[in-house]
Amino acid sequence: MSWVTPASALLLLAAIFAAARYSMRRGGPTVEGLVSAEHQGTDPLGDDIHGTDPRVQQFRQTGSNRLIEPTSAITDLRPDAQAKLEKADLASDLATLDAFLVDVRDSLGADEAVFWRWSEHRDTLTPTAWSTPGVKRPAHFDMNAWRGLVQWAAEGRIMHFDADARVGVTRLAAAPVELHGRLIGVLSVARAEGLEKGREHIKAWLPRHAAQVGRLVSLFEVRREYGRFMRQSQALLTAAQRVQGHKSQEALCRAICETALQVSSATEAALIRWRADVGRGWVQYATSGFKYNAPFPLTAESLAARTCTDETLLLLDDVSKMTGPQSLFFDNDGGWPKGTLAIVPLKLEDRVIGAIVVAAKTPGAIPREEARNVALLGALADTSLEMVWEMEEVSRRARTDALTGLANRRAFDEQLEHLLAHADRFGHSVSLILVDVDHFKQVNDTYGHESGDVVLKWIAKSLSDGVRAVDVCARFGGEEIAILLPQTQLGGAVELADRLRKVIASKPILALGNEVPVTVSCGVACYPEGVLTKEALFAAADRALYDAKSAGRNRVKSATAKPTGVVR
């Protein structure tokens, strides 16, 4: 019995130190602050440590001053993985509590000592730990005769005895287990033949043992929370190291999405880049379950775009409860069909730079704490993302025409190669529209080159506004603009070209106070429809443009194939 109080005190001190470390991580005093305060002879809370109990100084000088941190190779924060670790922690705690109850049993001359855990939610007591090892329930406790007394001890928060008036013996004693006014449970000792120690001895000691049990249970809770916090920190640190090891945009985006799946129960993830200054965003990477090949732009009314604009985490436990047609990334994409969806904005210096989207096919699969794990991952990765995206922006400017803001010839060539390769792989069509301003030299000669620049910028904006976000508008040279249309057949491209032509011809352009009437001619070609080789696509569109010019301008001509398959 003599070791019980000192051992519990050591456990208490160890857990207090753990709680102190935990509070430091949450914004409490820093380690440097503690060291500095000790060197200055003051406690971090303001007390003079030199004038306190000498045991405190002895403990500081001889102890390790460090709680051994939980170690685990598991860096998975999903509930099933964490549940295994917490189950092992709980088993260790219960073994310690069982050992303490053995000493309580022996010191009070009982057959059984039982700790009953109080459930405030269910208003019940459940036997949690007892002094008889290797059995599934207390072996020496008469549930029918004594359970009600244990319940009364909890409800009244006072000690109860069971006395058999016929033989004058006490068979049961039960005392509430409390800590800081909170009811934790009840500690009971029982012996069918009567407790060996006298009633007064039990009355004096059982409440003390109950108080020790309360401290132990509270310390176990702190330790498990500390262990959970340390495992989360380690997992996120590992994630940060994995993420920050990538320098290219594609590799970094992939690593972030893969790590988001490791710190949550999600099965799919996507990464969004968001430009708050222009209110636009793009999906930079998406796992296969989303069924869209990134990169591609968001539309303004999509769920992802609205979440970035609102700057607030969105967690949908069951998307099937949403009404009306849904658009996750772009209009009428169907949204996430079923299960759970979370969109976590990434903020850097009070501005949203992107978002991580995670999803699972099961409703309620991603609890809010897991969404916070994803947010922490984003906080670890946002600086790297911003740096990579800034480098990408520099590269983008190198591929942008300075006058019109359209893609330049270099970017056009890159996109043409990419889209044609995609067309070969998936069997899609790619159409090309070449737009040339009619009599542009005459515009420059009549109104001046500055007015000519205004005309070009206006036409570039009209063309860019008139096509889809996935289409590519590029200034190919001089007054010629090329439009690449992925997954578009020849008929659709001709229809679009004529619509754009009519928009430009519908009204004169106001340039430096002058109304400048302008028309354009368009040549259209499509691969593989009417064009046998990828290399022939541009030549076919250029030849069609020449036909439009020769036929009187302000019109659209398309490349057609002869029976031999050769484009004319």
PDB file of C-alpha atoms in Angstrom, residues 58-195:
ATOM      1  CA  GLN A  58      15.497  18.812  -6.636  1.00  0.00           C
ATOM      2  CA  PHE A  59      12.958  17.460  -9.095  1.00  0.00           C
ATOM      3  CA  ARG A  60      13.915  20.067 -11.684  1.00  0.00           C
ATOM      4  CA  GLN A  61      17.626  19.336 -11.347  1.00  0.00           C
ATOM      5  CA  THR A  62      17.519  15.541 -11.288  1.00  0.00           C
ATOM      6  CA  GLY A  63      14.502  14.678 -13.431  1.00  0.00           C
ATOM      7  CA  SER A  64      14.519  14.347 -17.184  1.00  0.00           C
ATOM      8  CA  ASN A  65      12.037  17.253 -17.442  1.00  0.00           C
ATOM      9  CA  ARG A  66      10.691  15.483 -20.487  1.00  0.00           C
ATOM     10  CA  LEU A  67       7.854  13.092 -21.067  1.00  0.00           C
ATOM     11  CA  ILE A  68       8.749  10.298 -23.468  1.00  0.00           C
ATOM     12  CA  GLU A  69       6.885  11.028 -26.650  1.00  0.00           C
ATOM     13  CA  PRO A  70       4.682   8.345 -28.191  1.00  0.00           C
ATOM     14  CA  THR A  71       6.528   6.629 -31.020  1.00  0.00           C
ATOM     15  CA  SER A  72       4.850   5.085 -34.009  1.00  0.00           C
ATOM     16  CA  ALA A  73       5.809   4.415 -37.591  1.00  0.00           C
ATOM     17  CA  ILE A  74       2.186   5.016 -38.587  1.00  0.00           C
ATOM     18  CA  THR A  75       1.657   8.417 -40.202  1.00  0.00           C
ATOM     19  CA  ASP A  76      -1.926   7.699 -41.201  1.00  0.00           C
ATOM     20  CA  LEU A  77      -4.522   9.963 -39.571  1.00  0.00           C
ATOM     21  CA  ARG A  78      -7.559   8.058 -40.796  1.00  0.00           C
ATOM     22  CA  PRO A  79      -9.895   6.809 -38.040  1.00  0.00           C
ATOM     23  CA  ASP A  80      -9.179   3.093 -38.484  1.00  0.00           C
ATOM     24  CA  ALA A  81      -5.414   3.567 -38.132  1.00  0.00           C
ATOM     25  CA  GLN A  82      -5.783   5.944 -35.195  1.00  0.00           C
ATOM     26  CA  ALA A  83      -8.284   3.626 -33.506  1.00  0.00           C
ATOM     27  CA  LYS A  84      -5.689   0.834 -33.413  1.00  0.00           C
ATOM     28  CA  LEU A  85      -3.155   3.070 -31.700  1.00  0.00           C
ATOM     29  CA  GLU A  86      -5.658   4.464 -29.215  1.00  0.00           C
ATOM     30  CA  LYS A  87      -6.870   0.950 -28.427  1.00  0.00           C
ATOM     31  CA  ALA A  88      -3.319  -0.001 -27.454  1.00  0.00           C
ATOM     32  CA  ASP A  89      -3.020   3.140 -25.294  1.00  0.00           C
ATOM     33  CA  LEU A  90      -6.322   2.374 -23.596  1.00  0.00           C
ATOM     34  CA  ALA A  91      -5.293  -1.223 -22.865  1.00  0.00           C
ATOM     35  CA  SER A  92      -2.132   0.058 -21.191  1.00  0.00           C
ATOM     36  CA  ASP A  93      -4.129   2.545 -19.098  1.00  0.00           C
ATOM     37  CA  LEU A  94      -6.594  -0.106 -17.981  1.00  0.00           C
ATOM     38  CA  ALA A  95      -3.774  -2.441 -16.983  1.00  0.00           C
ATOM     39  CA  THR A  96      -2.340   0.302 -14.759  1.00  0.00           C
ATOM     40  CA  LEU A  97      -5.750   0.986 -13.241  1.00  0.00           C
ATOM     41  CA  ASP A  98      -6.348  -2.729 -12.630  1.00  0.00           C
ATOM     42  CA  ALA A  99      -3.049  -2.939 -10.763  1.00  0.00           C
ATOM     43  CA  PHE A 100      -4.038   0.004  -8.581  1.00  0.00           C
ATOM     44  CA  LEU A 101      -7.394  -1.621  -7.797  1.00  0.00           C
ATOM     45  CA  VAL A 102      -5.626  -4.789  -6.678  1.00  0.00           C
ATOM     46  CA  ASP A 103      -3.855  -2.721  -4.008  1.00  0.00           C
ATOM     47  CA  VAL A 104      -7.106  -1.009  -3.042  1.00  0.00           C
ATOM     48  CA  ARG A 105      -8.773  -4.413  -2.680  1.00  0.00           C
ATOM     49  CA  ASP A 106      -5.985  -5.804  -0.515  1.00  0.00           C
ATOM     50  CA  SER A 107      -5.640  -2.700   1.665  1.00  0.00           C
ATOM     51  CA  LEU A 108      -9.346  -2.736   2.567  1.00  0.00           C
ATOM     52  CA  GLY A 109      -9.724  -6.499   2.946  1.00  0.00           C
ATOM     53  CA  ALA A 110     -12.143  -6.957   0.021  1.00  0.00           C
ATOM     54  CA  ASP A 111     -12.662  -9.654  -2.577  1.00  0.00           C
ATOM     55  CA  GLU A 112     -13.189  -7.124  -5.376  1.00  0.00           C
ATOM     56  CA  ALA A 113     -12.487  -3.476  -6.078  1.00  0.00           C
ATOM     57  CA  VAL A 114     -14.327  -2.060  -9.110  1.00  0.00           C
ATOM     58  CA  PHE A 115     -14.149   1.275 -10.902  1.00  0.00           C
ATOM     59  CA  TRP A 116     -17.480   2.168 -12.501  1.00  0.00           C
ATOM     60  CA  ARG A 117     -17.268   4.767 -15.281  1.00  0.00           C
ATOM     61  CA  TRP A 118     -20.057   7.327 -15.379  1.00  0.00           C
ATOM     62  CA  SER A 119     -21.707   8.086 -18.740  1.00  0.00           C
ATOM     63  CA  GLU A 120     -23.362  11.473 -18.543  1.00  0.00           C
ATOM     64  CA  HIS A 121     -24.858  10.998 -21.992  1.00  0.00           C
ATOM     65  CA  ARG A 122     -26.650   7.769 -21.019  1.00  0.00           C
ATOM     66  CA  ASP A 123     -26.925   8.508 -17.289  1.00  0.00           C
ATOM     67  CA  THR A 124     -25.513   5.068 -16.433  1.00  0.00           C
ATOM     68  CA  LEU A 125     -22.563   3.395 -14.726  1.00  0.00           C
ATOM     69  CA  THR A 126     -20.491   0.712 -16.428  1.00  0.00           C
ATOM     70  CA  PRO A 127     -17.798  -1.447 -14.771  1.00  0.00           C
ATOM     71  CA  THR A 128     -14.554  -0.434 -16.485  1.00  0.00           C
ATOM     72  CA  ALA A 129     -11.706  -1.802 -14.371  1.00  0.00           C
ATOM     73  CA  TRP A 130     -11.573  -4.342 -11.540  1.00  0.00           C
ATOM     74  CA  SER A 131      -9.112  -6.160  -9.319  1.00  0.00           C
ATOM     75  CA  THR A 132      -9.595  -9.722 -10.589  1.00  0.00           C
ATOM     76  CA  PRO A 133      -7.322 -10.241 -13.610  1.00  0.00           C
ATOM     77  CA  GLY A 134      -8.195 -12.320 -16.651  1.00  0.00           C
ATOM     78  CA  VAL A 135     -11.998 -12.157 -16.400  1.00  0.00           C
ATOM     79  CA  LYS A 136     -14.489 -10.309 -18.599  1.00  0.00           C
ATOM     80  CA  ARG A 137     -16.521  -8.917 -15.689  1.00  0.00           C
ATOM     81  CA  PRO A 138     -16.019  -8.554 -11.933  1.00  0.00           C
ATOM     82  CA  ALA A 139     -15.961 -12.046 -10.426  1.00  0.00           C
ATOM     83  CA  HIS A 140     -16.855 -11.146  -6.836  1.00  0.00           C
ATOM     84  CA  PHE A 141     -19.624  -8.582  -7.233  1.00  0.00           C
ATOM     85  CA  ASP A 142     -23.328  -9.356  -6.779  1.00  0.00           C
ATOM     86  CA  MET A 143     -24.949  -7.191  -9.469  1.00  0.00           C
ATOM     87  CA  ASN A 144     -28.508  -7.840  -8.293  1.00  0.00           C
ATOM     88  CA  ALA A 145     -27.803  -7.001  -4.666  1.00  0.00           C
ATOM     89  CA  TRP A 146     -25.292  -4.158  -4.918  1.00  0.00           C
ATOM     90  CA  ARG A 147     -25.583  -2.367  -8.245  1.00  0.00           C
ATOM     91  CA  GLY A 148     -28.340  -0.068  -6.995  1.00  0.00           C
ATOM     92  CA  LEU A 149     -26.152   1.114  -4.114  1.00  0.00           C
ATOM     93  CA  VAL A 150     -23.371   1.977  -6.548  1.00  0.00           C
ATOM     94  CA  GLN A 151     -25.865   3.979  -8.634  1.00  0.00           C
ATOM     95  CA  TRP A 152     -27.020   5.862  -5.516  1.00  0.00           C
ATOM     96  CA  ALA A 153     -23.431   6.764  -4.671  1.00  0.00           C
ATOM     97  CA  ALA A 154     -23.114   8.353  -8.123  1.00  0.00           C
ATOM     98  CA  GLU A 155     -26.440  10.150  -8.111  1.00  0.00           C
ATOM     99  CA  GLY A 156     -26.055  11.474  -4.572  1.00  0.00           C
ATOM    100  CA  ARG A 157     -22.298  11.952  -4.822  1.00  0.00           C
ATOM    101  CA  ILE A 158     -21.908  10.536  -1.302  1.00  0.00           C
ATOM    102  CA  MET A 159     -20.402   7.371   0.117  1.00  0.00           C
ATOM    103  CA  HIS A 160     -22.771   4.397   0.648  1.00  0.00           C
ATOM    104  CA  PHE A 161     -22.479   1.195   2.707  1.00  0.00           C
ATOM    105  CA  ASP A 162     -24.378  -2.063   2.543  1.00  0.00           C
ATOM    106  CA  ALA A 163     -24.792  -3.428   6.089  1.00  0.00           C
ATOM    107  CA  ASP A 164     -26.418  -6.762   6.844  1.00  0.00           C
ATOM    108  CA  ALA A 165     -28.315  -6.066  10.051  1.00  0.00           C
ATOM    109  CA  ARG A 166     -28.628  -9.777  10.845  1.00  0.00           C
ATOM    110  CA  VAL A 167     -24.915 -10.391  11.127  1.00  0.00           C
ATOM    111  CA  GLY A 168     -23.732  -6.808  11.600  1.00  0.00           C
ATOM    112  CA  VAL A 169     -21.134  -6.823   8.753  1.00  0.00           C
ATOM    113  CA  THR A 170     -20.445  -4.429   5.888  1.00  0.00           C
ATOM    114  CA  ARG A 171     -20.343  -6.249   2.579  1.00  0.00           C
ATOM    115  CA  LEU A 172     -20.109  -3.249   0.186  1.00  0.00           C
ATOM    116  CA  ALA A 173     -18.795   0.291   0.257  1.00  0.00           C
ATOM    117  CA  ALA A 174     -19.067   2.715  -2.684  1.00  0.00           C
ATOM    118  CA  ALA A 175     -17.618   6.224  -3.005  1.00  0.00           C
ATOM    119  CA  PRO A 176     -18.040   8.713  -5.870  1.00  0.00           C
ATOM    120  CA  VAL A 177     -14.986   9.412  -8.029  1.00  0.00           C
ATOM    121  CA  GLU A 178     -14.793  13.142  -8.708  1.00  0.00           C
ATOM    122  CA  LEU A 179     -12.238  15.598 -10.002  1.00  0.00           C
ATOM    123  CA  HIS A 180     -12.688  19.368  -9.980  1.00  0.00           C
ATOM    124  CA  GLY A 181     -16.407  18.962  -9.429  1.00  0.00           C
ATOM    125  CA  ARG A 182     -16.834  16.557 -12.353  1.00  0.00           C
ATOM    126  CA  LEU A 183     -18.294  13.131 -11.662  1.00  0.00           C
ATOM    127  CA  ILE A 184     -16.043  10.513 -13.242  1.00  0.00           C
ATOM    128  CA  GLY A 185     -17.543   7.378 -11.728  1.00  0.00           C
ATOM    129  CA  VAL A 186     -17.724   5.296  -8.569  1.00  0.00           C
ATOM    130  CA  LEU A 187     -15.165   3.164  -6.721  1.00  0.00           C
ATOM    131  CA  SER A 188     -16.635   0.153  -4.924  1.00  0.00           C
ATOM    132  CA  VAL A 189     -15.130  -2.562  -2.687  1.00  0.00           C
ATOM    133  CA  ALA A 190     -17.088  -5.688  -1.804  1.00  0.00           C
ATOM    134  CA  ARG A 191     -16.820  -8.985   0.081  1.00  0.00           C
ATOM    135  CA  ALA A 192     -19.725 -11.393   0.511  1.00  0.00           C
ATOM    136  CA  GLU A 193     -18.596 -12.410   4.025  1.00  0.00           C
ATOM    137  CA  GLY A 194     -18.056  -8.790   5.022  1.00  0.00           C
ATOM    138  CA  LEU A 195     -15.116  -6.436   4.508  1.00  0.00           C
TER     139      LEU A 195
END
